[in-house]
């Protein structure tokens, strides 16, 4: 039991969030296991991004308990929260890069704030991270406004993994990318998850991502987590929205392509 | 015997093996000295770097190992990294694949010629910007002329909204500013004029300086800071969110919809604000003259009417619409120049304020020369 508890890197219990009278989550429970890629799906407005924000402490839930690494995110001192924050990285939808800094300086930013490193070393390590996410060498010194949407997302990912975190939270990493770019990003996530031993919390709409890289899927509907399990489990769930989502024409296409890829 | 070179990583050398144990992560790497480690291994012909005892390495740790390997290689030696777990080996290989390419050319040094070239480019771009600004002015004026012919094209609601925004809402600050300027002029003027027993000339001093120059100039500066910046920020953020492009694709002309109402509102309201500034400046001056010099309001009034040419007021008022045009055009133009990033919005807003205040003062100087020549 103790081992199982340790395995749960994120533990959300009875989460309630609301904006005014609008209730987003009502008694939401979710566990994330160490080393997995969990995909969080749900219709627009079901609070996927809100859940992400609540877990990383950007948003204060009305009720409930959120534990990351066995430590509550809400009831901690500032120092503890800072230490906690160093162990995860967040990538926002459009990268959320600092527009006044170059790509490499963006990746250096968390190192600069959290660690005392010599500038040379910081630059070398940041440059490695920028190359790791597959950005070309000439992107290092470019400003975010000079990059395409896909490159900005990669740069945002590089910043999220700057400190070799244990968990990365990715908010719709493949949204707005062309299918080739999206597939390449999926592969990148998988590769870096292996190499860096990451746990990945992936908010997504992309059925191909779910098939390609997610170990488990959590479905948000009716203000809570309706179902958690593998893709195969999802096909069995009897709920109108889940049925429509995982049995719709797009889902079938994604499934078919992942099966042929698996066979090849 | 293992030697701790840091709180969390230990080093030992034996049988040509350099053994690292403990944690090697980004927090540790920064405090390690590769030279010291190499010095330890030097005499013993170390050929193996044993990392089986490392409980944890991250990207920075992997880089450090590869950096040691490289340093030894450059001295003509070689070292093999051994004992990595499968995960660690994968990480090390991934970092190795992403090390800096060897053939990065050093950044070229800037020669004096480069500086000269940069100066030339800046001058050329400033020239281009002036041309663009003038063509934007022409476009706006042409659109306004078009509206005179077809009055239906005027966005009346928008115009009224901007009149309230730039005019009515600015009344308190403009009136207070002018009142205080009147007070200051009377106070300073009386102190000087009293030495000659010419206290009563303080009325002329206040009337001419406020009506002719200060009232309208300071109003224009306040409006440039208040409304010019607001124009740039509003149009600039619309540009950033591609609203301007959306308008164009819908067949709506951004100049008609965004620029003309703002510029017209300023041209209507700046003279009005100037008038308010004149009145409240005179009131402030009269009040201070009464307190400081005992010049009663009645005396002040009669001297003002009999001794001050109405053209002083006329000169101030004539300048107002021109100042308004400058502020409006520069504010809207800089907004249109905002690029895709938040940084440029801030830069353009500050450029807009600085440039419009500067141009207002230049214009004021030109007007002074003009009125001196025509003898008003």
XYZ file of C-alpha atoms in Angstrom:
640
model
C 0.000 0.000 0.000
C 2.822 2.339 0.899
C 4.525 1.524 -2.373
C 1.318 2.243 -4.261
C 1.025 5.575 -2.480
C 4.543 6.504 -3.426
C 3.729 5.592 -6.970
C 1.042 8.250 -7.088
C 2.968 11.339 -7.974
C -0.149 13.519 -8.194
C -3.196 12.895 -6.060
C -6.328 15.045 -6.376
C -9.217 14.437 -3.996
C -12.632 16.090 -3.868
C -11.549 19.096 -5.930
C -14.151 21.853 -6.239
C -13.415 24.920 -8.323
C -15.852 27.615 -9.224
C -15.841 31.038 -10.836
C -18.624 33.006 -9.183
C -21.676 30.795 -9.423
C -20.244 28.729 -12.267
C -19.002 25.398 -10.914
C -16.196 23.919 -13.005
C -15.219 20.893 -10.925
C -17.400 19.301 -8.287
C -15.688 16.576 -6.265
C -13.054 15.659 -8.817
C -10.638 12.795 -8.014
C -7.560 11.942 -10.065
C -4.344 10.003 -9.557
C -1.273 10.257 -11.748
C 1.368 7.534 -11.482
C 5.081 8.114 -11.641
C 6.554 7.725 -15.106
C 3.343 7.613 -17.091
C 1.937 9.868 -19.769
C -1.611 10.676 -18.806
C -3.859 12.381 -21.314
C -6.651 14.571 -19.965
C -9.491 15.007 -22.435
C -12.901 16.623 -22.287
C -15.158 18.940 -24.225
C -14.514 22.663 -24.365
C -15.246 24.282 -21.030
C -14.997 21.120 -18.938
C -12.080 22.597 -17.035
C -9.052 20.714 -18.352
C -6.799 23.744 -18.224
C -8.406 24.802 -14.954
C -7.443 21.445 -13.467
C -3.873 21.936 -14.650
C -3.772 25.409 -13.152
C -5.180 24.147 -9.857
C -2.548 21.397 -9.628
C 0.377 23.731 -10.231
C -1.047 26.244 -7.767
C -1.900 29.058 -10.169
C -5.513 28.879 -9.119
C -6.938 28.372 -5.691
C -9.659 25.718 -5.592
C -12.720 26.284 -3.435
C -12.391 22.884 -1.783
C -10.460 19.675 -2.026
C -6.953 18.396 -1.592
C -4.186 18.356 -4.165
C -0.969 16.524 -3.398
C 2.086 16.454 -5.613
C 5.005 14.260 -4.493
C 2.885 13.516 -1.409
C 2.871 17.162 -0.424
C -0.130 19.438 -0.421
C 0.110 22.228 -2.955
C -2.206 24.539 -1.062
C -1.124 24.317 2.551
C 2.597 24.827 2.195
C 4.957 27.549 3.168
C 6.411 29.697 0.414
C 9.765 27.960 0.729
C 8.208 24.518 0.390
C 6.172 25.652 -2.580
C 9.291 27.001 -4.246
C 11.049 23.669 -3.728
C 8.001 21.876 -5.084
C 7.807 24.125 -8.111
C 11.385 23.268 -9.052
C 10.345 19.661 -9.510
C 7.796 20.339 -12.233
C 7.694 22.252 -15.487
C 4.704 23.750 -17.252
C 4.241 24.442 -20.930
C 1.353 26.743 -21.754
C -0.713 26.634 -24.904
C 1.229 28.962 -27.135
C 4.525 28.457 -25.343
C 4.057 31.622 -23.221
C 7.648 32.576 -23.942
C 8.937 35.852 -22.592
C 8.870 38.064 -25.653
C 11.804 40.232 -24.569
C 14.176 37.279 -24.292
C 15.689 35.041 -26.953
C 14.841 31.352 -27.018
C 17.986 30.387 -25.138
C 17.501 33.140 -22.583
C 13.967 31.853 -22.064
C 15.357 28.434 -21.229
C 17.996 30.021 -19.020
C 15.365 31.990 -17.086
C 14.365 29.207 -14.648
C 18.030 28.288 -14.109
C 18.854 31.899 -13.376
C 16.071 32.177 -10.816
C 16.449 28.851 -9.063
C 20.161 28.046 -9.154
C 23.484 29.724 -8.837
C 25.234 28.728 -12.020
C 28.084 30.352 -13.874
C 26.741 32.177 -16.952
C 28.819 30.004 -19.332
C 27.528 26.787 -17.846
C 23.962 28.061 -17.851
C 24.253 28.977 -21.498
C 25.740 25.596 -22.436
C 23.023 23.665 -20.601
C 20.245 25.833 -22.028
C 21.639 25.384 -25.535
C 21.552 21.591 -25.053
C 17.890 21.790 -24.046
C 17.065 23.920 -27.079
C 18.721 21.328 -29.343
C 17.020 18.483 -27.479
C 13.570 19.731 -28.469
C 14.659 19.692 -32.087
C 15.055 23.404 -32.750
C 17.673 24.364 -35.334
C 20.903 25.987 -34.201
C 19.934 29.409 -35.580
C 16.800 29.460 -33.404
C 18.863 29.816 -30.230
C 19.266 33.560 -30.513
C 15.913 34.332 -32.091
C 13.107 36.129 -30.341
C 9.727 34.403 -29.911
C 8.066 36.730 -32.416
C 10.469 35.466 -35.094
C 9.409 31.830 -34.626
C 6.552 29.847 -36.116
C 3.813 28.501 -33.834
C 5.319 25.002 -33.834
C 8.771 26.316 -32.958
C 7.343 28.432 -30.146
C 5.739 25.332 -28.694
C 9.033 23.484 -28.866
C 10.793 26.375 -27.193
C 8.106 26.408 -24.477
C 8.737 22.700 -23.973
C 12.471 23.351 -23.696
C 11.821 25.916 -20.987
C 9.520 23.498 -19.159
C 12.275 20.862 -19.002
C 15.063 23.356 -18.263
C 15.589 22.080 -14.728
C 15.044 18.374 -15.516
C 11.731 18.283 -13.683
C 10.037 15.085 -12.585
C 6.647 16.126 -13.977
C 5.854 18.213 -17.017
C 2.428 19.678 -17.543
C 1.653 20.261 -21.203
C -1.407 22.294 -22.147
C -2.538 21.289 -25.634
C 0.964 20.880 -27.073
C -0.241 19.804 -30.511
C -3.142 22.245 -30.927
C -2.673 24.417 -33.982
C 0.095 22.281 -35.467
C -0.128 20.603 -38.844
C -0.512 16.792 -38.646
C 3.156 16.196 -39.445
C 4.296 18.727 -36.840
C 1.855 17.300 -34.307
C 3.083 13.744 -34.872
C 6.679 14.932 -34.551
C 5.810 16.664 -31.277
C 4.202 13.455 -29.993
C 7.393 11.554 -30.761
C 9.444 14.273 -29.081
C 7.374 14.036 -25.905
C 7.767 10.273 -25.854
C 11.511 10.388 -26.472
C 12.198 12.973 -23.821
C 9.917 11.187 -21.390
C 12.108 8.112 -21.814
C 15.410 9.934 -21.692
C 14.613 12.215 -18.767
C 12.280 9.862 -16.879
C 9.429 12.334 -16.978
C 5.876 11.981 -15.816
C 3.734 13.809 -18.359
C 0.381 15.430 -17.631
C -1.008 16.130 -21.063
C -4.110 18.214 -21.675
C -5.152 17.536 -25.231
C -7.867 17.347 -27.845
C -5.742 15.389 -30.204
C -6.971 11.813 -30.614
C -3.790 10.874 -32.456
C -1.705 11.953 -29.444
C -3.886 9.865 -27.172
C -3.380 6.788 -29.305
C 0.276 7.389 -29.987
C 1.783 8.256 -26.631
C -0.638 8.205 -23.699
C -0.418 5.339 -21.234
C -3.715 6.306 -19.662
C -6.536 8.684 -20.468
C -8.698 10.623 -18.016
C -12.003 11.948 -19.327
C -13.433 15.110 -17.794
C -17.186 15.453 -18.057
C -20.059 16.403 -15.761
C -17.637 18.391 -13.552
C -15.540 15.380 -12.538
C -13.283 12.671 -13.937
C -15.734 10.372 -15.600
C -13.356 7.592 -16.494
C -9.654 6.786 -16.278
C -7.936 3.995 -18.110
C -6.187 2.885 -21.259
C -7.533 3.701 -24.676
C -8.978 0.205 -24.854
C -10.865 0.851 -21.603
C -12.249 4.082 -22.999
C -13.926 2.263 -25.853
C -15.965 0.310 -23.289
C -17.224 3.311 -21.307
C -20.950 3.810 -21.611
C -21.499 7.555 -21.479
C -22.913 9.592 -24.367
C -20.037 12.086 -24.585
C -17.302 9.494 -24.125
C -18.970 7.213 -26.659
C -19.230 10.022 -29.177
C -15.648 11.109 -28.568
C -13.966 7.726 -28.806
C -16.284 6.191 -31.417
C -16.677 9.197 -33.713
C -15.285 9.186 -37.256
C -12.127 11.019 -36.230
C -11.492 8.584 -33.406
C -11.870 5.627 -35.740
C -9.437 7.177 -38.185
C -6.907 7.818 -35.435
C -7.297 4.287 -34.118
C -6.896 2.797 -37.590
C -3.719 4.763 -38.250
C -2.201 3.846 -34.889
C -2.970 0.173 -35.538
C -1.306 0.196 -38.964
C 1.688 2.026 -37.550
C 1.936 -0.564 -34.791
C 1.842 -3.370 -37.346
C 4.440 -1.786 -39.594
C 39.738 6.274 -0.314
C 36.711 8.223 -1.535
C 37.063 11.935 -1.355
C 34.005 14.096 -1.113
C 34.357 16.934 -3.539
C 30.935 18.194 -2.773
C 28.107 17.520 -0.374
C 26.393 15.018 -2.617
C 28.975 13.559 -4.954
C 32.144 11.659 -4.064
C 35.230 10.937 -6.119
C 37.828 8.238 -5.781
C 40.718 7.109 -7.949
C 42.087 3.573 -7.978
C 43.474 1.184 -10.620
C 43.137 3.676 -13.455
C 39.456 4.062 -12.606
C 37.905 7.366 -11.674
C 34.817 6.488 -9.651
C 31.974 8.900 -9.013
C 29.276 8.133 -6.470
C 26.283 10.053 -5.185
C 24.074 12.471 -7.078
C 25.223 14.405 -10.082
C 22.537 16.913 -10.996
C 22.183 20.520 -12.031
C 22.445 21.732 -8.446
C 25.815 19.962 -8.011
C 27.413 20.455 -11.406
C 27.718 24.199 -10.989
C 29.916 23.711 -7.942
C 32.247 21.112 -9.400
C 35.636 21.992 -10.776
C 36.589 19.787 -13.728
C 40.225 20.853 -13.452
C 40.498 19.520 -9.902
C 38.974 16.217 -10.942
C 41.301 15.907 -13.893
C 44.280 16.769 -11.714
C 43.331 13.904 -9.415
C 43.214 11.427 -12.247
C 46.216 12.781 -14.109
C 49.152 10.942 -12.583
C 47.402 7.609 -12.515
C 46.673 7.185 -16.220
C 42.953 6.983 -15.662
C 41.178 5.345 -18.579
C 37.781 4.492 -17.110
C 35.146 6.766 -15.662
C 33.006 4.531 -13.437
C 29.560 5.945 -12.753
C 27.849 2.795 -11.470
C 27.692 4.440 -8.071
C 25.812 7.512 -9.275
C 22.277 7.260 -7.963
C 20.982 10.076 -10.079
C 22.111 12.069 -13.059
C 20.214 14.638 -15.064
C 20.959 16.493 -18.277
C 23.479 18.731 -16.552
C 25.181 15.708 -14.972
C 25.356 13.921 -18.304
C 26.828 17.027 -19.887
C 29.440 17.188 -17.111
C 30.542 13.604 -17.783
C 30.777 14.299 -21.503
C 32.676 17.501 -20.776
C 35.233 15.523 -18.727
C 35.529 13.057 -21.572
C 36.102 15.892 -24.045
C 38.708 17.598 -21.862
C 40.676 14.371 -21.582
C 40.388 13.816 -25.322
C 41.781 17.268 -26.067
C 44.825 16.397 -23.933
C 45.395 13.372 -26.119
C 44.055 10.836 -23.638
C 40.899 8.797 -23.723
C 38.430 7.682 -21.137
C 35.471 5.335 -21.284
C 32.305 5.952 -19.322
C 31.273 2.695 -17.688
C 28.652 1.426 -15.351
C 25.757 3.558 -16.571
C 22.317 2.060 -16.145
C 20.188 1.699 -19.264
C 18.297 4.900 -18.497
C 21.484 6.826 -17.731
C 23.154 5.585 -20.897
C 20.157 6.708 -22.917
C 20.286 10.146 -21.345
C 24.038 10.463 -21.925
C 23.667 9.516 -25.574
C 20.824 11.981 -26.027
C 22.893 14.778 -24.530
C 25.890 13.760 -26.643
C 23.741 14.057 -29.745
C 22.777 17.572 -28.726
C 26.150 19.007 -27.778
C 27.216 22.200 -29.471
C 28.398 21.560 -33.009
C 32.175 22.025 -33.231
C 32.111 24.250 -36.250
C 30.207 27.213 -34.836
C 31.905 30.249 -36.329
C 32.802 32.857 -33.705
C 30.535 35.898 -33.897
C 32.161 38.453 -36.201
C 33.668 41.474 -34.493
C 32.194 44.838 -35.353
C 34.511 47.059 -37.336
C 34.099 50.863 -37.619
C 32.670 50.274 -41.081
C 29.886 48.178 -39.526
C 29.034 51.000 -37.147
C 28.963 53.380 -40.079
C 26.702 51.007 -41.948
C 24.389 50.757 -38.949
C 24.259 54.533 -38.729
C 23.391 54.710 -42.397
C 20.678 52.101 -42.035
C 19.164 53.912 -39.077
C 19.167 57.193 -40.956
C 17.571 55.575 -43.975
C 14.912 53.908 -41.854
C 14.181 57.193 -40.064
C 13.770 58.807 -43.489
C 11.473 56.006 -44.613
C 9.450 56.386 -41.445
C 8.963 60.113 -42.067
C 7.733 59.369 -45.578
C 5.376 56.717 -44.256
C 4.091 59.063 -41.583
C 3.408 61.741 -44.157
C 1.653 59.276 -46.452
C -0.439 58.128 -43.480
C -1.311 61.769 -42.839
C -2.272 62.131 -46.485
C -4.403 59.001 -46.361
C -6.212 60.244 -43.265
C -6.808 63.698 -44.695
C -8.060 62.162 -47.945
C -10.447 59.960 -45.985
C -11.690 62.966 -44.034
C -12.217 64.816 -47.314
C -14.146 61.818 -48.580
C -16.324 61.995 -45.492
C -17.044 65.667 -46.136
C -18.381 64.648 -49.556
C -20.237 61.611 -48.228
C -21.139 62.499 -44.632
C -22.837 59.121 -44.173
C -19.444 57.452 -43.968
C -18.691 59.214 -40.703
C -18.885 56.928 -37.663
C -20.825 59.327 -35.485
C -21.164 57.082 -32.431
C -17.468 56.415 -32.420
C -16.701 60.112 -32.857
C -18.909 61.087 -29.908
C -17.377 58.327 -27.787
C -13.863 59.554 -28.512
C -14.902 63.173 -27.925
C -16.003 62.177 -24.457
C -12.881 60.105 -23.909
C -10.284 62.646 -25.054
C -12.230 65.823 -24.277
C -14.723 65.670 -21.457
C -12.763 63.212 -19.350
C -9.628 65.334 -19.661
C -11.291 68.523 -18.399
C -10.425 68.137 -14.690
C -6.727 67.448 -15.230
C -6.334 70.154 -17.875
C -8.180 72.754 -15.780
C -6.174 71.964 -12.663
C -2.882 72.033 -14.581
C -3.653 75.431 -16.150
C -4.897 76.855 -12.858
C -1.629 75.931 -11.160
C 0.414 77.351 -14.041
C -1.515 80.628 -13.666
C -0.776 80.639 -9.947
C 2.920 79.966 -10.507
C 3.228 82.679 -13.178
C 1.556 85.270 -10.966
C 3.691 84.317 -8.009
C 7.004 84.333 -9.879
C 6.058 87.354 -11.988
C 5.053 89.451 -8.986
C 8.318 88.727 -7.198
C 10.282 90.094 -10.190
C 7.989 92.943 -11.183
C 7.697 94.267 -7.641
C 11.388 95.259 -7.815
C 10.473 97.804 -10.483
C 7.168 98.802 -8.953
C 5.513 97.411 -12.045
C 3.247 94.979 -10.242
C 0.264 95.669 -12.433
C 2.111 94.353 -15.507
C 1.687 90.909 -14.007
C -1.700 90.906 -15.738
C -0.058 91.291 -19.153
C 2.523 88.672 -18.296
C -0.103 86.132 -17.333
C -2.501 86.956 -20.137
C 0.060 86.841 -22.947
C 1.967 83.800 -21.782
C -1.127 81.755 -21.017
C -3.285 82.754 -23.951
C -0.562 82.695 -26.558
C 1.682 79.815 -25.532
C 1.346 77.931 -22.314
C -2.366 77.200 -22.200
C -2.494 75.370 -25.490
C 1.029 73.920 -25.397
C 0.660 72.318 -22.000
C -2.821 71.086 -22.884
C -1.400 69.472 -26.009
C 1.359 67.819 -23.979
C -1.121 66.434 -21.459
C -3.400 65.196 -24.231
C -0.446 63.585 -26.025
C 0.445 61.710 -22.865
C -3.130 60.815 -22.088
C -4.852 60.194 -25.417
C -1.990 59.734 -27.880
C -0.696 56.813 -25.841
C -4.220 55.421 -25.500
C -4.669 55.535 -29.278
C -1.420 53.669 -29.865
C -2.192 51.063 -27.226
C -5.763 50.481 -28.427
C -4.956 50.260 -32.135
C -1.733 48.361 -31.407
C -3.458 45.653 -29.411
C -6.065 45.337 -32.165
C -3.214 44.949 -34.624
C -1.644 42.254 -32.458
C -4.874 40.274 -32.361
C -5.204 40.590 -36.152
C -8.394 42.636 -35.794
C -7.078 45.161 -38.315
C -6.497 42.383 -40.862
C -9.972 41.025 -40.119
C -11.442 44.461 -40.850
C -9.655 44.648 -44.173
C -10.905 41.215 -45.243
C -14.451 42.280 -44.368
C -14.083 45.292 -46.609
C -13.953 47.749 -43.705
C -11.359 50.490 -43.897
C -9.384 50.766 -40.654
C -8.595 54.404 -41.401
C -12.288 55.305 -41.657
C -13.288 53.273 -38.638
C -10.389 53.696 -36.245
C -8.248 56.630 -37.269
C -10.678 59.271 -38.521
C -12.979 59.312 -35.469
C -9.983 59.585 -33.151
C -8.254 62.322 -35.120
C -11.475 64.292 -35.630
C -12.387 63.963 -31.965
C -9.004 65.382 -31.007
C -9.313 68.240 -33.517
C -12.701 69.153 -32.108
C -11.846 68.753 -28.453
C -8.306 70.141 -28.226
C -9.411 73.750 -28.965
C -12.169 73.309 -26.375
C -9.679 72.014 -23.828
C -7.353 74.872 -24.753
C -10.134 77.362 -24.042
C -10.776 75.751 -20.670
C -7.055 75.855 -19.922
C -6.927 79.572 -20.871
C -9.845 80.446 -18.615
C -8.663 78.481 -15.639
C -5.103 79.745 -16.084
C -6.361 83.323 -16.003
C -8.492 82.542 -12.939
C -5.466 81.067 -11.173
C -3.362 84.076 -12.134
C -6.027 86.549 -11.034
C -6.436 84.802 -7.705
C -2.717 84.829 -6.977
C -2.358 88.465 -8.125
C -5.096 89.406 -5.686
C -3.482 87.537 -2.796
C 0.127 88.503 -3.518
C -0.160 91.977 -5.039
C -3.595 93.144 -4.061
C -4.628 93.483 -7.699
C -8.378 93.114 -7.332
C -10.287 90.931 -9.805
C -11.998 94.046 -11.192
C -8.667 95.714 -11.949
C -7.351 92.471 -13.372
C -10.361 92.205 -15.647
C -10.281 95.776 -16.920
C -6.539 95.623 -17.574
C -6.942 92.276 -19.302
C -9.650 93.630 -21.595
C -8.007 96.979 -22.363
C -4.363 95.904 -22.675
C -4.389 92.426 -24.166
C -4.892 92.116 -27.858
C -7.516 89.499 -28.730
C -5.017 88.109 -31.234
C -3.044 86.576 -28.390
C -6.040 84.355 -27.795
C -6.454 83.871 -31.544
C -2.850 82.723 -31.979
C -3.305 80.096 -29.252
C -6.551 78.809 -30.710
C -5.250 78.632 -34.277
C -2.486 76.288 -33.149
C -4.845 73.893 -31.365
C -6.216 71.897 -34.341
C -2.717 71.484 -35.776
C -1.414 70.112 -32.497
C -4.441 67.825 -32.382
C -3.699 66.546 -35.875
C -0.074 65.824 -34.953
C -1.017 63.936 -31.792
C -3.798 61.985 -33.457
C -1.838 61.010 -36.555
C 1.272 59.953 -34.651
C -0.760 58.050 -32.050
C -2.697 56.097 -34.686
C 0.306 55.567 -36.968
C 2.453 54.101 -34.197
C -0.459 51.844 -33.257
C -0.577 50.540 -36.824
C 3.178 49.840 -36.653
C 2.872 47.449 -33.689
C 4.182 43.988 -34.588
C 3.270 40.581 -33.254
C 4.818 40.783 -29.810
C 3.921 42.535 -26.597
C 7.334 44.172 -26.485
C 6.656 46.241 -29.609
C 3.339 47.471 -28.191
C 5.141 49.028 -25.247
C 7.906 50.406 -27.440
C 5.482 51.963 -29.919
C 3.391 53.516 -27.152
C 6.369 55.263 -25.668
C 7.643 56.306 -29.127
C 4.215 57.715 -29.857
C 4.176 59.934 -26.764
C 7.758 61.135 -27.128
C 7.450 61.794 -30.843
C 4.121 63.606 -30.615
C 5.289 65.879 -27.773
C 8.470 66.610 -29.703
C 6.579 67.371 -32.906
C 4.103 69.585 -31.023
C 6.982 71.673 -29.691
C 8.630 71.847 -33.120
C 5.304 72.951 -34.591
C 4.939 75.565 -31.861
C 8.356 76.970 -32.739
C 7.427 77.115 -36.424
C 4.205 78.935 -35.526
C 6.174 81.477 -33.453
C 8.316 82.274 -36.473
C 5.297 82.420 -38.734
C 3.354 84.790 -36.468
C 6.419 86.958 -35.954
C 6.793 87.291 -39.719
C 3.152 88.126 -40.329
C 3.312 90.483 -37.375
C 0.542 89.191 -35.137
